């Protein structure tokens, strides 16, 4: 409540100085009043913008987004349901070099403990969802974890706002449902053996988590990625989902941003030991 008082003081002071200028016919007083008025208006606009940004930031509940995304991702991949842990979730990935993965927020109260746990666990990964990757990387380095270079993006959308994209000519799409997971496969009309593009979406309640979106390099930049996303979103909406979530690679982020998806935070990942082989990386 302190700031509005200061703003009103600016208007009152500007009017007061202008009145003094009127009585004394002092040009300097008018100039001063004008400068004060402009500064007050600009200050008020700046403060309004800051308040709107703060309100938008408060609307994002990162722990909730992390838990819902991880649940959908695990469902899409056939992993067990993630277990809630302080700061995030633990996912049993079950791959040789990625046996278990913690996905957590950058809450300082829990991050140090998670770093210690991951360092002490063979074949373990830690993915931290954060608005400041540069602030998280020192935790990895000081905690003895091997950090990956990539930064993925946790993105969301109200599915009603998703931009539609038609399937380009010369391709056909198959839509298959397996429980709550919908898979789309796109093939060229003239070759039923070739998969040109595809992807999946896992629907849990009102959330839909998109996963494994990819287009074969020979078929990229023809609109197939957008068409796959459109088909998945239509299917997810039919299944009752209203919100979309995904973790995007750098390439994927450009595609999804054009379809209306919003970046909520970044994802930086580290593992407990250097990889012995080039194990699968990322979450897409
Ligand atoms: C990301 C990917 C699925 C896009 O597939 P696609 O079939 O080429 O996508 P579209 O043709 O529908 O592209 C739509 C728009 O997305 C943007 N876009 C797509 N790929 C882009 C890229 N590599 N760089 C910049 N913008 C890109 C563009 O705005 C593009 O429109 P334009 O071609 O008219 O400029 C594909 O590049 C891919 O499989 N990449 C490797 C796997 C991957 O990272 N998947 C995403 C996982 S989250």
CSV table of N, CA and C and ligand atoms in Angstrom, one decimal, residues 152 165 196-198 210-217 219-228 246-256 258-259 283-284, ligand 1:
chain,number,residue,atom,x,y,z
A,152,UNK,N,16.3,-27.9,-21.7
A,152,UNK,CA,15.0,-28.1,-22.3
A,152,UNK,C,14.0,-27.1,-21.7
A,165,UNK,N,-3.3,-27.2,-37.3
A,165,UNK,CA,-2.4,-27.3,-38.5
A,165,UNK,C,-2.9,-28.5,-39.3
A,196,UNK,N,7.0,-41.0,-41.5
A,196,UNK,CA,7.6,-39.6,-41.8
A,196,UNK,C,7.6,-38.8,-40.5
A,197,UNK,N,6.6,-39.0,-39.6
A,197,UNK,CA,6.5,-38.2,-38.4
A,197,UNK,C,5.5,-39.0,-37.4
A,198,UNK,N,5.6,-38.6,-36.2
A,198,UNK,CA,4.8,-39.2,-35.2
A,198,UNK,C,4.9,-38.6,-33.8
A,210,UNK,N,2.3,-34.3,-24.0
A,210,UNK,CA,2.8,-34.7,-25.3
A,210,UNK,C,4.2,-35.3,-25.2
A,211,UNK,N,4.5,-36.3,-26.0
A,211,UNK,CA,5.8,-37.0,-25.8
A,211,UNK,C,6.3,-37.6,-27.2
A,212,UNK,N,7.6,-37.7,-27.3
A,212,UNK,CA,8.2,-38.4,-28.5
A,212,UNK,C,7.6,-37.8,-29.8
A,213,UNK,N,7.6,-36.5,-29.9
A,213,UNK,CA,7.2,-35.8,-31.2
A,213,UNK,C,8.4,-35.8,-32.1
A,214,UNK,N,8.3,-36.4,-33.2
A,214,UNK,CA,9.5,-36.3,-34.1
A,214,UNK,C,9.1,-36.4,-35.6
A,215,UNK,N,9.9,-35.8,-36.4
A,215,UNK,CA,9.7,-35.9,-37.9
A,215,UNK,C,11.0,-36.4,-38.4
A,216,UNK,N,10.9,-37.4,-39.3
A,216,UNK,CA,12.1,-37.9,-40.0
A,216,UNK,C,12.8,-36.7,-40.7
A,217,UNK,N,14.2,-36.7,-40.6
A,217,UNK,CA,14.9,-35.5,-41.2
A,217,UNK,C,14.5,-35.3,-42.7
A,219,UNK,N,11.7,-35.4,-44.0
A,219,UNK,CA,10.3,-34.9,-44.1
A,219,UNK,C,10.1,-33.6,-43.3
A,220,UNK,N,11.2,-33.0,-42.8
A,220,UNK,CA,11.0,-31.9,-41.9
A,220,UNK,C,10.7,-30.6,-42.6
A,221,UNK,N,10.1,-29.6,-41.9
A,221,UNK,CA,9.8,-28.3,-42.3
A,221,UNK,C,8.8,-28.3,-43.5
A,222,UNK,N,7.9,-29.3,-43.4
A,222,UNK,CA,6.7,-29.4,-44.4
A,222,UNK,C,5.4,-29.3,-43.6
A,223,UNK,N,5.5,-29.0,-42.3
A,223,UNK,CA,4.2,-28.9,-41.5
A,223,UNK,C,3.8,-30.2,-40.9
A,224,UNK,N,4.6,-31.2,-40.9
A,224,UNK,CA,4.2,-32.5,-40.3
A,224,UNK,C,4.2,-32.4,-38.8
A,225,UNK,N,5.2,-31.8,-38.2
A,225,UNK,CA,5.2,-31.6,-36.7
A,225,UNK,C,4.0,-30.9,-36.2
A,226,UNK,N,3.6,-29.9,-36.9
A,226,UNK,CA,2.4,-29.1,-36.5
A,226,UNK,C,1.2,-30.0,-36.6
A,227,UNK,N,1.1,-30.7,-37.7
A,227,UNK,CA,-0.1,-31.6,-38.0
A,227,UNK,C,-0.2,-32.7,-37.0
A,228,UNK,N,0.9,-33.3,-36.6
A,228,UNK,CA,0.9,-34.3,-35.5
A,228,UNK,C,0.4,-33.7,-34.2
A,246,UNK,N,4.4,-30.3,-21.8
A,246,UNK,CA,5.4,-31.1,-22.4
A,246,UNK,C,6.8,-30.5,-22.0
A,247,UNK,N,7.8,-31.3,-22.2
A,247,UNK,CA,9.2,-30.8,-22.1
A,247,UNK,C,9.8,-30.9,-23.5
A,248,UNK,N,10.2,-29.7,-23.9
A,248,UNK,CA,10.7,-29.5,-25.3
A,248,UNK,C,12.2,-29.5,-25.4
A,249,UNK,N,12.7,-30.1,-26.5
A,249,UNK,CA,14.0,-29.9,-26.9
A,249,UNK,C,14.1,-28.5,-27.5
A,250,UNK,N,15.3,-28.1,-27.9
A,250,UNK,CA,15.5,-26.7,-28.5
A,250,UNK,C,14.7,-26.7,-29.8
A,251,UNK,N,14.8,-27.8,-30.6
A,251,UNK,CA,14.1,-27.8,-31.9
A,251,UNK,C,12.6,-27.8,-31.7
A,252,UNK,N,12.2,-28.6,-30.7
A,252,UNK,CA,10.8,-28.7,-30.5
A,252,UNK,C,10.2,-27.4,-30.0
A,253,UNK,N,10.9,-26.6,-29.2
A,253,UNK,CA,10.4,-25.4,-28.6
A,253,UNK,C,10.0,-24.4,-29.7
A,254,UNK,N,10.7,-24.3,-30.8
A,254,UNK,CA,10.4,-23.4,-31.9
A,254,UNK,C,9.0,-23.9,-32.5
A,255,UNK,N,8.9,-25.2,-32.7
A,255,UNK,CA,7.6,-25.7,-33.2
A,255,UNK,C,6.4,-25.4,-32.3
A,256,UNK,N,6.6,-25.7,-31.0
A,256,UNK,CA,5.4,-25.5,-30.1
A,256,UNK,C,5.1,-24.1,-29.8
A,258,UNK,N,5.2,-21.7,-31.9
A,258,UNK,CA,4.3,-21.3,-33.1
A,258,UNK,C,2.9,-21.8,-33.0
A,259,UNK,N,2.7,-22.8,-32.2
A,259,UNK,CA,1.4,-23.4,-32.0
A,259,UNK,C,0.6,-22.9,-30.8
A,283,UNK,N,14.1,-35.6,-22.7
A,283,UNK,CA,12.8,-36.1,-22.3
A,283,UNK,C,11.8,-36.2,-23.4
A,284,UNK,N,12.2,-36.0,-24.7
A,284,UNK,CA,11.3,-36.0,-25.8
A,284,UNK,C,11.2,-37.3,-26.5
B,1,LIG,C1,10.9,-30.5,-33.9
B,1,LIG,C2,10.4,-31.3,-35.1
B,1,LIG,C3,9.4,-32.4,-34.6
B,1,LIG,C4,9.7,-30.3,-36.1
B,1,LIG,O1,9.1,-31.1,-37.1
B,1,LIG,P1,8.6,-30.5,-38.5
B,1,LIG,O2,7.8,-31.5,-39.1
B,1,LIG,O3,9.8,-30.0,-39.2
B,1,LIG,O4,7.7,-29.3,-38.0
B,1,LIG,P2,6.9,-28.3,-38.9
B,1,LIG,O5,7.3,-28.5,-40.3
B,1,LIG,O6,5.4,-28.5,-38.6
B,1,LIG,O7,7.4,-26.9,-38.4
B,1,LIG,C5,6.5,-25.9,-38.0
B,1,LIG,C6,7.2,-24.6,-37.6
B,1,LIG,O8,8.0,-24.9,-36.4
B,1,LIG,C7,9.2,-24.1,-36.5
B,1,LIG,N1,10.3,-25.0,-36.6
B,1,LIG,C8,10.3,-26.3,-36.8
B,1,LIG,N2,11.6,-26.8,-36.8
B,1,LIG,C9,12.4,-25.7,-36.6
B,1,LIG,C10,13.8,-25.6,-36.5
B,1,LIG,N3,14.6,-26.6,-36.6
B,1,LIG,N4,14.3,-24.4,-36.3
B,1,LIG,C11,13.5,-23.3,-36.2
B,1,LIG,N5,12.1,-23.4,-36.3
B,1,LIG,C12,11.6,-24.6,-36.5
B,1,LIG,C13,9.0,-23.2,-37.6
B,1,LIG,O9,8.3,-22.1,-37.3
B,1,LIG,C14,8.2,-24.1,-38.6
B,1,LIG,O10,7.5,-23.4,-39.5
B,1,LIG,P3,8.3,-23.0,-40.9
B,1,LIG,O11,8.9,-24.3,-41.4
B,1,LIG,O12,7.3,-22.6,-41.8
B,1,LIG,O13,9.3,-22.0,-40.6
B,1,LIG,C15,11.6,-31.9,-35.9
B,1,LIG,O14,12.5,-30.9,-36.2
B,1,LIG,C16,12.3,-33.1,-35.1
B,1,LIG,O15,11.8,-34.2,-35.2
B,1,LIG,N6,13.4,-32.8,-34.4
B,1,LIG,C17,14.1,-33.8,-33.7
B,1,LIG,C18,13.4,-34.4,-32.5
B,1,LIG,C19,12.9,-33.3,-31.6
B,1,LIG,O16,13.6,-32.5,-31.1
B,1,LIG,N7,11.6,-33.4,-31.3
B,1,LIG,C20,10.9,-32.5,-30.4
B,1,LIG,C21,10.8,-33.1,-29.1
B,1,LIG,S1,10.2,-32.0,-27.9
